[in-house]
Short mmCIF file of C-alpha atoms and ligand atoms in Angstrom, two decimals:
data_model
loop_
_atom_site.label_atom_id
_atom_site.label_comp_id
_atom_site.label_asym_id
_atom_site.label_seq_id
_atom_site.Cartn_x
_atom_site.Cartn_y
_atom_site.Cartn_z
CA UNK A 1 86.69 39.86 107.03
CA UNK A 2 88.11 42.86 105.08
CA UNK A 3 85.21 45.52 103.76
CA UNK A 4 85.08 47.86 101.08
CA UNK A 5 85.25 51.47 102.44
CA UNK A 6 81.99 53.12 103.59
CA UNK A 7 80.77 54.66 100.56
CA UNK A 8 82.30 52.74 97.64
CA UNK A 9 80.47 49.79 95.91
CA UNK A 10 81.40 46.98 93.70
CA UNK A 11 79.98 46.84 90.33
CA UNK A 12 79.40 43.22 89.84
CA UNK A 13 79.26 40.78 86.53
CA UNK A 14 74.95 40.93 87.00
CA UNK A 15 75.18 44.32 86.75
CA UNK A 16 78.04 45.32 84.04
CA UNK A 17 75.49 45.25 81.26
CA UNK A 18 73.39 48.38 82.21
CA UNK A 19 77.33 50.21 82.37
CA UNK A 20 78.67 49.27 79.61
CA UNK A 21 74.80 50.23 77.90
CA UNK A 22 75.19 53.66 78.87
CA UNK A 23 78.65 53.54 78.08
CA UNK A 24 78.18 52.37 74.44
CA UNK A 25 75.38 54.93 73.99
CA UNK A 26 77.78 57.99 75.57
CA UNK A 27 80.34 57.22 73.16
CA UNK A 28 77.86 56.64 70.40
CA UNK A 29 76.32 60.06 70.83
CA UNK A 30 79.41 62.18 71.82
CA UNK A 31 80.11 60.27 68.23
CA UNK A 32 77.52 61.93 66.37
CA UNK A 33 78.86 65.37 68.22
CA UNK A 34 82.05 65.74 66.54
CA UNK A 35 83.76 64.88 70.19
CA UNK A 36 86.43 62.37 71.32
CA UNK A 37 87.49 60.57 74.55
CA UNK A 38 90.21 61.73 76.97
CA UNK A 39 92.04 59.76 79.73
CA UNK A 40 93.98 61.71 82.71
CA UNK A 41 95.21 60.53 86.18
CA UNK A 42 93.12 59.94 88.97
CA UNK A 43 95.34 61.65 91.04
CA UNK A 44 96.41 65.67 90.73
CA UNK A 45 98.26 68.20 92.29
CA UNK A 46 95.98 69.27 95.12
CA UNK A 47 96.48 73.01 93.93
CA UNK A 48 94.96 72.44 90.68
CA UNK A 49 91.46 71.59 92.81
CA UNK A 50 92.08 74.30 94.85
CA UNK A 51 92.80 77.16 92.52
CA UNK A 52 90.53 75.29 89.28
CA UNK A 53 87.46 73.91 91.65
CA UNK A 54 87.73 76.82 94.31
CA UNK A 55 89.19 77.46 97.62
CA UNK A 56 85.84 78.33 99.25
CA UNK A 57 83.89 75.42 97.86
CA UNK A 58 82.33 72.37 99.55
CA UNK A 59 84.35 70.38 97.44
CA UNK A 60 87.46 71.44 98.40
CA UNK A 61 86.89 72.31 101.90
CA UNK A 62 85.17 69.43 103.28
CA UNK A 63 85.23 66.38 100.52
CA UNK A 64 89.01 65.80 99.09
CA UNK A 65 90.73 62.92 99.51
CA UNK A 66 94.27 64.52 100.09
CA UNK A 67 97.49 62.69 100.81
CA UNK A 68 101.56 63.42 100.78
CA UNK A 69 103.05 60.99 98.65
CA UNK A 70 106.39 59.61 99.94
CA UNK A 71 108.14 62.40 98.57
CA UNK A 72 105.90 64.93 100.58
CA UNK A 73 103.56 66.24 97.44
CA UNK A 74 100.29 66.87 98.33
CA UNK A 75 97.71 65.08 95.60
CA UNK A 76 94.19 64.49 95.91
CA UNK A 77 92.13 62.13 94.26
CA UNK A 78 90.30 64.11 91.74
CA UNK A 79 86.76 64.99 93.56
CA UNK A 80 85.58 65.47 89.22
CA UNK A 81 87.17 65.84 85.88
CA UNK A 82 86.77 69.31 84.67
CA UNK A 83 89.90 70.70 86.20
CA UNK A 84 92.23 67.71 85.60
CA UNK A 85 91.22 68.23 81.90
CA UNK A 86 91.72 71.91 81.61
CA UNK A 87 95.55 71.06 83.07
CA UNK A 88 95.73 68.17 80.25
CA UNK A 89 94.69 70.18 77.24
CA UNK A 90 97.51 72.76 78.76
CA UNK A 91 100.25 70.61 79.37
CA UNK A 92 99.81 69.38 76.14
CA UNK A 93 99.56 71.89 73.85
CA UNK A 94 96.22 71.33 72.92
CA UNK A 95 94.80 74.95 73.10
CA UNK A 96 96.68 75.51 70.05
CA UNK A 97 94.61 72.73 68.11
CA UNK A 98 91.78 73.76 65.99
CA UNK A 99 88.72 74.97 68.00
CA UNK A 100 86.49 74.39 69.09
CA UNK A 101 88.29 71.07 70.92
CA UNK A 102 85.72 68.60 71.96
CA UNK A 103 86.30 66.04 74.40
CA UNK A 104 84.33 63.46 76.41
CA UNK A 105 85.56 60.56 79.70
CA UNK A 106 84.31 58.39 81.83
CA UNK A 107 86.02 58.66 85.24
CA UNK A 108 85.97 57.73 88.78
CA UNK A 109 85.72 60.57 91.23
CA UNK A 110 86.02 60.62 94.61
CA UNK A 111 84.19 63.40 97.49
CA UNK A 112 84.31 62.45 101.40
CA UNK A 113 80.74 62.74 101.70
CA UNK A 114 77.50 61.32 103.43
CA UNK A 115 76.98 57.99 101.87
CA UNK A 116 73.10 57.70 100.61
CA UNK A 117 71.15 56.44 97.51
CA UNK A 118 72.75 57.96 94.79
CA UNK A 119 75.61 59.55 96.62
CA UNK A 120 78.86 57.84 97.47
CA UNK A 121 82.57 58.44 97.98
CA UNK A 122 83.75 56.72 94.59
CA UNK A 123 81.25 57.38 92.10
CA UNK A 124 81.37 57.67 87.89
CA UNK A 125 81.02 60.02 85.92
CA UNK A 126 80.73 60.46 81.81
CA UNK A 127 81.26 63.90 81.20
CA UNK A 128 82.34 66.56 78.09
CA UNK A 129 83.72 69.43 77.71
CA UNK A 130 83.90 72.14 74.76
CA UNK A 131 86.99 74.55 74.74
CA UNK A 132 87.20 77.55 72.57
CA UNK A 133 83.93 78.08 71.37
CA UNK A 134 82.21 81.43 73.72
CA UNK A 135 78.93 81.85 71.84
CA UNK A 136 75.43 80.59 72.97
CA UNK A 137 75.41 78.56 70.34
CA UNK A 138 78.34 76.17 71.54
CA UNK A 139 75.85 76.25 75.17
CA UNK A 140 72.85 74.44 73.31
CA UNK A 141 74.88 72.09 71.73
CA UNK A 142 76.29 70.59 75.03
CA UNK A 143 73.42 70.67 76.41
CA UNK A 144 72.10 69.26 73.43
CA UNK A 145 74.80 66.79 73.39
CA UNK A 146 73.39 65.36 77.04
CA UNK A 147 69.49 65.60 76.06
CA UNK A 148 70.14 63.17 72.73
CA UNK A 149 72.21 60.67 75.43
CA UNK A 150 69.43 61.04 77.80
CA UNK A 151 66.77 60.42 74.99
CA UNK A 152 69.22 57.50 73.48
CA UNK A 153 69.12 55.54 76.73
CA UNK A 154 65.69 56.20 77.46
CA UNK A 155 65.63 58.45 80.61
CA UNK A 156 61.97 60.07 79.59
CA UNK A 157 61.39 61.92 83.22
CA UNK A 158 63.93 64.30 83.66
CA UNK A 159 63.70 68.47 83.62
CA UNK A 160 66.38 70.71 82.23
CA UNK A 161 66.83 73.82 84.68
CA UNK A 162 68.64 76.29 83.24
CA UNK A 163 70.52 79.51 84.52
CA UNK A 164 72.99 82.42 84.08
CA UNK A 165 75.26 82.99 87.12
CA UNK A 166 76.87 86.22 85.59
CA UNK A 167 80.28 86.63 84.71
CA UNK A 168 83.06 88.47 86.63
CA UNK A 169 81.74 91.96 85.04
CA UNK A 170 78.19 91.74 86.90
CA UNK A 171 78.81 88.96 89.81
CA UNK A 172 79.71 91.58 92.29
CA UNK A 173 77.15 93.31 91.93
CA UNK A 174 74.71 90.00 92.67
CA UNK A 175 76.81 88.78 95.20
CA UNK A 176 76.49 91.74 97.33
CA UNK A 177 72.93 92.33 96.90
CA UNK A 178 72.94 88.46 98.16
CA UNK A 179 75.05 89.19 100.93
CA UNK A 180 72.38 91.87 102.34
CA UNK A 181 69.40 89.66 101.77
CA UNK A 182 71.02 86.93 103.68
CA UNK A 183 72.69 89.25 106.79
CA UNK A 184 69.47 90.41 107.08
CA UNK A 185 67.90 86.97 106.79
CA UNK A 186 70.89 85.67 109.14
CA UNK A 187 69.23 84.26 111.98
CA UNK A 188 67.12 81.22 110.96
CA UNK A 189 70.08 80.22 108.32
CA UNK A 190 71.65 76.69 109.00
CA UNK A 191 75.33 76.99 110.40
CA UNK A 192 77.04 76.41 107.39
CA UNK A 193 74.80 78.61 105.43
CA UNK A 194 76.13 81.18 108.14
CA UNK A 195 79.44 80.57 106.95
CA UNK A 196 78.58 80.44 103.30
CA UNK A 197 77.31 84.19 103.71
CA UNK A 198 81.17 84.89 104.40
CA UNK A 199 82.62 82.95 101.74
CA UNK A 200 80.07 82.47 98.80
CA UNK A 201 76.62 83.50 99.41
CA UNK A 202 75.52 82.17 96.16
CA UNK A 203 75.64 78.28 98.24
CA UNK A 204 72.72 79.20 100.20
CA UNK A 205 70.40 79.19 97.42
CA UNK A 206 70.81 75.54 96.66
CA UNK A 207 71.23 74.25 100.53
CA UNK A 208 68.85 71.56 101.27
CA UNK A 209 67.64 72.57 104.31
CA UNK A 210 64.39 73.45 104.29
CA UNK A 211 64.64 76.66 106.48
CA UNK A 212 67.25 77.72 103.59
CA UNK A 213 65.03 77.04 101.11
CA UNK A 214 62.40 78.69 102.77
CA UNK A 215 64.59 81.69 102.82
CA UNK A 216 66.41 81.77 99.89
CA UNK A 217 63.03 82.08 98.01
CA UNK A 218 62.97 85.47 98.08
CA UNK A 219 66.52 86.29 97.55
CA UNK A 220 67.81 88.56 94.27
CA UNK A 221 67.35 86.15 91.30
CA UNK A 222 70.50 86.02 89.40
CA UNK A 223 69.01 87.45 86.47
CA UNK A 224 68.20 90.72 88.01
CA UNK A 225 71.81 91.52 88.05
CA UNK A 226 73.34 90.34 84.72
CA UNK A 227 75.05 92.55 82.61
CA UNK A 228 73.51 93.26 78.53
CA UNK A 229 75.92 90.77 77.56
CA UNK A 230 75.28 88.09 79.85
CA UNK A 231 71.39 88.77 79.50
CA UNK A 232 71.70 88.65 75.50
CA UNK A 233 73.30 85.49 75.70
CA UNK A 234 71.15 83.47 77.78
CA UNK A 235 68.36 85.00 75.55
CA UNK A 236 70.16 83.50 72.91
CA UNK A 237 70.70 80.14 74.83
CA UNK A 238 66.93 79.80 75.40
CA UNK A 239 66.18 80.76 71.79
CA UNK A 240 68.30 77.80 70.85
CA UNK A 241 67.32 75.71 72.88
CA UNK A 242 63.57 75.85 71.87
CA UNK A 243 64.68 76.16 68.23
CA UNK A 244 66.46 72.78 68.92
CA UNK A 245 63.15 71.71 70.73
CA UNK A 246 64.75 71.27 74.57
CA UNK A 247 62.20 72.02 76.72
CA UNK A 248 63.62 73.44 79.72
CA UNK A 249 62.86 75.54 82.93
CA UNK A 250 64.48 78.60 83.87
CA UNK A 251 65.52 77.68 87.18
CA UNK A 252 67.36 80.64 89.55
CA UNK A 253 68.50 78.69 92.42
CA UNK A 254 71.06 76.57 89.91
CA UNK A 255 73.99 77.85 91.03
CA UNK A 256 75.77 74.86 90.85
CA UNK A 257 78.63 73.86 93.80
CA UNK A 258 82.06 74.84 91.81
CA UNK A 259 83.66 77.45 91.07
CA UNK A 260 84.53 78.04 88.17
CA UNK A 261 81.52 78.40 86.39
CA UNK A 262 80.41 81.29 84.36
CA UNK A 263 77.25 82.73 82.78
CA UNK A 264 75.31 79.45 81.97
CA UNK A 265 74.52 76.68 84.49
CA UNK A 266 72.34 73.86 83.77
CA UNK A 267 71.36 70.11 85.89
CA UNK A 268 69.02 67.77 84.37
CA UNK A 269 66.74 66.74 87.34
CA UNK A 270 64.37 63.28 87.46
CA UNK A 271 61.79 63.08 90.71
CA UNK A 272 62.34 59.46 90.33
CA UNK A 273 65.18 58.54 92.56
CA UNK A 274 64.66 60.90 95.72
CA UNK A 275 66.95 63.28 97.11
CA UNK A 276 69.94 63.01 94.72
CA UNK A 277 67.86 63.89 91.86
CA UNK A 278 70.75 65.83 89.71
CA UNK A 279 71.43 63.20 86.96
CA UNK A 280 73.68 65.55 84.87
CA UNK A 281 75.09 68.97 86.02
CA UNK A 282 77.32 71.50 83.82
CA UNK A 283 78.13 74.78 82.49
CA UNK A 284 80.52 76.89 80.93
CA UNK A 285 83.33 78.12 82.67
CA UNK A 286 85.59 80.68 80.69
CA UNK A 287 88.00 81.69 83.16
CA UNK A 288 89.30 78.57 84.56
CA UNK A 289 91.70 77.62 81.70
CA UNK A 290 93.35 81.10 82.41
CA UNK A 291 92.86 80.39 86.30
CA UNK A 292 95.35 76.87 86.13
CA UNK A 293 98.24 78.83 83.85
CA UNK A 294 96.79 78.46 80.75
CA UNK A 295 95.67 80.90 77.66
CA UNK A 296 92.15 83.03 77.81
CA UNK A 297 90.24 79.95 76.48
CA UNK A 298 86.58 79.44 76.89
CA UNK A 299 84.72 76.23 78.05
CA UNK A 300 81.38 74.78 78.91
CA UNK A 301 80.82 70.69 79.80
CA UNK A 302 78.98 68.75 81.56
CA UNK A 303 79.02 65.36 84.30
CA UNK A 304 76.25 62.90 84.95
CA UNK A 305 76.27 60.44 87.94
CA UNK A 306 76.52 56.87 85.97
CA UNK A 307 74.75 55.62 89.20
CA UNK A 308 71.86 58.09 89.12
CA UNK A 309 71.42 57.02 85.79
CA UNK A 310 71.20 53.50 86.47
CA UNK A 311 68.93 54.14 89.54
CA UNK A 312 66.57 56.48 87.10
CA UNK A 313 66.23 53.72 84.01
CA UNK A 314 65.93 51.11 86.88
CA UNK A 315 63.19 53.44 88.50
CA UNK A 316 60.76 53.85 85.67
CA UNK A 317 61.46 49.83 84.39
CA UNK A 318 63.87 50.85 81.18
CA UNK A 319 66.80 49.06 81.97
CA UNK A 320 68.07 46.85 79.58
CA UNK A 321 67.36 42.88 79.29
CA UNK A 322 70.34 41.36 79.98
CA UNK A 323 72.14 38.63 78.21
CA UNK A 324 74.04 36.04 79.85
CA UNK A 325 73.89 33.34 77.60
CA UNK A 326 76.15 30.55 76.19
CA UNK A 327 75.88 29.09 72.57
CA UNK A 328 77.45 25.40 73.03
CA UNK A 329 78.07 23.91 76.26
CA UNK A 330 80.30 20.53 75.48
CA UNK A 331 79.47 18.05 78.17
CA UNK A 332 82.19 15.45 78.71
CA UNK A 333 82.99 12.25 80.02
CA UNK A 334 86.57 11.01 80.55
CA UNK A 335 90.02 12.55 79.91
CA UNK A 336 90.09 12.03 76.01
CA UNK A 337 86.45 13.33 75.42
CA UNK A 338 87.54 16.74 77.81
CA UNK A 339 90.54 16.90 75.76
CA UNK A 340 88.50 16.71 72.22
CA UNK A 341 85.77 19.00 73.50
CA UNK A 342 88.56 22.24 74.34
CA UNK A 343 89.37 21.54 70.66
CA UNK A 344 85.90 21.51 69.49
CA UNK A 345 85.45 24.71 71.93
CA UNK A 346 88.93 26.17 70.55
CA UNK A 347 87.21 26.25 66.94
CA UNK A 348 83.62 27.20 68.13
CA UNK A 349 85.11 30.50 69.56
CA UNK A 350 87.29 31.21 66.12
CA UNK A 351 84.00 31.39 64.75
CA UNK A 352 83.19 34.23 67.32
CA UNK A 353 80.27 31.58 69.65
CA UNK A 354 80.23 31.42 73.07
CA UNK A 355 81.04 27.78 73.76
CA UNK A 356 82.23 26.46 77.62
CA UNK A 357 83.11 22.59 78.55
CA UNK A 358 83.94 21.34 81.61
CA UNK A 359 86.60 22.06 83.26
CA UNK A 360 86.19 20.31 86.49
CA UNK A 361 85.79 16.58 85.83
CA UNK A 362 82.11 16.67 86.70
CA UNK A 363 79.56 14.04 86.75
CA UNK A 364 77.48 14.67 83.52
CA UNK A 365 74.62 15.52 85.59
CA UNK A 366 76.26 18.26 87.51
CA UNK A 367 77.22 19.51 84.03
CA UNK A 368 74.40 19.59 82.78
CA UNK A 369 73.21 21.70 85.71
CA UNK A 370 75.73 24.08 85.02
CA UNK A 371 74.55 24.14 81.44
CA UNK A 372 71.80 25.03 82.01
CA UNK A 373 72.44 27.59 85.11
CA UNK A 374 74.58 29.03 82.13
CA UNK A 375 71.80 29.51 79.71
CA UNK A 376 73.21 27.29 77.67
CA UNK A 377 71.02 27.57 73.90
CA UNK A 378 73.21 24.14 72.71
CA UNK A 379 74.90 21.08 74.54
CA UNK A 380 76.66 18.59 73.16
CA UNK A 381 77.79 15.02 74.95
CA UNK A 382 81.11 13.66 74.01
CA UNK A 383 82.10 9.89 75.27
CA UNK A 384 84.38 7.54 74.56
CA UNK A 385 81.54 6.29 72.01
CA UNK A 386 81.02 8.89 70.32
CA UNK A 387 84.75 9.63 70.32
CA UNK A 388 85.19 6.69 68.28
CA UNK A 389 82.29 6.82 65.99
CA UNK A 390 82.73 10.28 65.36
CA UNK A 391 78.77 11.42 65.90
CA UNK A 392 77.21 13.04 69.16
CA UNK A 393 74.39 14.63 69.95
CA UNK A 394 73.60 17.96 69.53
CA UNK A 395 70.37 18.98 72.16
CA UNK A 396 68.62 22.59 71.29
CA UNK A 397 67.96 23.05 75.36
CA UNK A 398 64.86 24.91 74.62
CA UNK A 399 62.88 22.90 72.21
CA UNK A 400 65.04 19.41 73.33
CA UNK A 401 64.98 18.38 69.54
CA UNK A 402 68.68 16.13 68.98
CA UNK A 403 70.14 16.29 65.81
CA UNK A 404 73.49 13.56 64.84
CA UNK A 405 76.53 15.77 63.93
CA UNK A 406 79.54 14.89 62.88
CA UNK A 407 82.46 16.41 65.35
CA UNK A 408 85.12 16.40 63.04
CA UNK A 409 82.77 18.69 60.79
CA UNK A 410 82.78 22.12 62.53
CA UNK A 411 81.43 24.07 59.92
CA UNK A 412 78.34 21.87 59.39
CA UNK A 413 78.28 22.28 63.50
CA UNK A 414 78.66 25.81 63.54
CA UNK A 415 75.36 25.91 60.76
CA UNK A 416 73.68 24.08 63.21
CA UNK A 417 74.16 26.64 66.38
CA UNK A 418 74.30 29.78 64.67
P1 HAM B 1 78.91 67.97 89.67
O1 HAM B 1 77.56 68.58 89.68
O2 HAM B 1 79.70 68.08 90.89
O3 HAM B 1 79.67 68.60 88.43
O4 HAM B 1 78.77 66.46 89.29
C1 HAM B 1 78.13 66.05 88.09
C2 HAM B 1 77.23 64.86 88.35
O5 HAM B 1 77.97 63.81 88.98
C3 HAM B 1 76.09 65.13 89.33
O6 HAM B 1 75.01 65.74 88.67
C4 HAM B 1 75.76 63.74 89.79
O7 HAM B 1 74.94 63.08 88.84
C5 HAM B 1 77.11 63.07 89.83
N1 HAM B 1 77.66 63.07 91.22
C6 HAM B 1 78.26 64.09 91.86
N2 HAM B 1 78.62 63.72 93.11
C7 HAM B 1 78.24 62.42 93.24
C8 HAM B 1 78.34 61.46 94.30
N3 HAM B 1 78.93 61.75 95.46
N4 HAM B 1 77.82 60.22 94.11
C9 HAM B 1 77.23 59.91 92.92
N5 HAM B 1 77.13 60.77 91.88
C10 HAM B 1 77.61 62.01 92.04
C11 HAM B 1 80.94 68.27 88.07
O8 HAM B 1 81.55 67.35 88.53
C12 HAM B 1 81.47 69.10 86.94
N6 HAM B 1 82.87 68.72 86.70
C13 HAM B 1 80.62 68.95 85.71
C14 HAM B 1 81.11 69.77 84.57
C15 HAM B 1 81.83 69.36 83.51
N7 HAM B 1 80.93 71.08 84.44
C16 HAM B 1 81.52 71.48 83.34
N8 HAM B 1 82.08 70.43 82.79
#
């Protein structure tokens, strides 16, 4: 027996409601935002994670999916969309349209990691992004954008942490007063915090180990070390934000895992589905359109896990009833009457009802079954009787009341159902 791959699932038919819920409510929102949807391959040039993610990231080092393709190209499943969309809007001339451009996706991502609840190798995401628009204005709307979606679909427990990570002006600075908190702190640090102190110190402050933690407590705060601008705008950010009403925490150990990020970071967190408890994470990142080839061109987005919200609505009981129903189920006995009932179930659909008959020369009791395993809200028997007389019996399966109808008279059939 062939399996999936560790770390990949199967959405099945039970479950396809609650996606295609917060689906409909994503593009309903991003709607209402003035943004529009985006499609781009699941496959890149490995150089566009490498350079637009970042060389010394987790990402990149440890979790791409890289192959050669039979013409020796190295490509790598994309391990998230950002990147992948900054190339798009390049390659297609998009940074000349008006600004700000505002786009949304849903995507498949994939990161070689350690398979647990909430964290797997394929995963979705719906994410946006904002291009051209640098003030902290354009920040609180995204982040608006994702608090109305969380709102929409229900998702009550949740924190917004918020941060500034500096830009290239003041990160020095910050990262080297890191980098001597840390050497001096070196000792007790996990082994790949050890080599995070090399490559980007700023890691270490959101390593899970609790040693780390326990460390990175009393590290520089990146706030210390921002320059006036970057201070005045995430002043302006949380002025926003409370004028919008957001509540949210300012958080310094968001430093998020990529990049490219610059000044603001933000995750929305829920303590309702254990470890992987980061249902949304974003941020602006103004230098990586510039960074992949393209013009100076500012951006800020965000990504949440489609899983982690399923596991969070599913968590605090707010999923959505699901509806599996039938309208008509045409029960049949005989070749002629299983002929006349795909007509009758022909017109029954025109008219936009869910209608099924058999298609498996059962016994009528075995149909019925399946009626009924169907949800069936109708059935109707045809015969060679009622063939010829032109009248069957129309059952309502959950009061049992029969009614007569005439099966050559759809619409008075379709008044009966509807
Ligand atoms: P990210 O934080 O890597 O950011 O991922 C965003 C969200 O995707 C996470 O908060 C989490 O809900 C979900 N996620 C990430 N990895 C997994 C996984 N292995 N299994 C299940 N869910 C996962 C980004 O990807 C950025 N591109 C977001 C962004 C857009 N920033 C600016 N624009």
């Amino acid at each position: 027996m062939i399996q999936k791959p560790k770390g990949t699932f199967d959405i099945l038919p039970e479950e396809i409601p609650y996606w295609q819920f917060i689906e409909q409510k994503a593009r309903k929102v991003s709607r209402r935002f003035g943004f529009r949807e985006i499609r781009t391959p699941v496959f890149e040039a490995t150089e566009l994670f490498q350079r637009g993610v970042g060389n010394t990231t987790d990402v990149v080092q440890k979790e791409m999916y890289t192959f050669e393709d039979r013409d020796g190209r190295s490509l790598t499943l994309r391990p998230e969309g950002t990147a992948g969309i900054a190339r798009a809007i390049i390659e297609n001339g998009k940074c000349g349209d008006a600004m700000p451009l505002k786009l949304f996706y849903f995507i498949n991502c994939f990161r070689y990691e350690k398979p647990q609840a909430g964290r797997s190798r394929e995963f979705w995401q719906f994410g946006t992004e904002m291009y051209g628009a640098e003030t902290p204005e354009a920040d609180a709307e995204v982040i608006s954008l994702a608090h109305s979606l969380l709102k929409e679909i229900g998702l009550t427990e949740i924190t917004l942490h918020i941060n500034s990570i500096g830009c290239p002006n003041c990160r020095p600075t910050y990262r080297a007063a890191l980098k001597s908190y840390f050497e001096a702190n070196k000792e007790p640090l996990c082994d790949t915090c050890k080599g995070r102190l090399e490559t980007n110190p700023m890691r270490i402050l959101d390593c899970k180990s609790p040693i780390c933690k326990e460390i990175a407590k009393n590290a520089p705060k990146t706030f210390e070390h921002l320059c006036a601008d970057c201070s005045a705008h995430m002043d302006a950010l949380c002025a926003n934000l409370n004028a919008l009403n957001i509540p949210y925490e300012i958080d310094p150990n968001i430093v998020r895992g990529l990049d490219y990020y610059t000044r603001t970071v933000f995750e929305f967190i829920t303590p309702v589905i254990g470890a992987q408890s980061t249902v949304c994470g974003g941020g602006r990142y103004d230098g990586l359109v510039k960074e992949i080839g393209g013009p100076n061109l500012s951006g800020i987005g965000f990504a949440m896990g489609i899983t982690r919200l399923i596991l969070a609505l599913e968590a605090t009981g707010k999923l959505p009833a699901t509806d599996y129903e039938t309208d008509l189920y045409i029960a049949s006995m005989g070749k002629d009457a299983a002929k006349a009932a795909l007509t009758i179930a022909g017109a029954v659909r025109d008219a936009d009802l869910r209608c099924e008959s058999d298609l498996v020369s059962r016994s009528l009791k075995a149909q019925m079954k399946y009626a009924d395993k169907k949800g069936a809200r109708f059935t109707l028997i045809l015969g060679d009787n009622e063939l010829l007389s032109g009248k069957a019996n129309l059952k309502n399966m959950k009061t049992s009341e029969q009614t007569e109808v005439d099966i050559r008279n759809i619409p008075a059939l379709l008044s009966l159902i509807r």
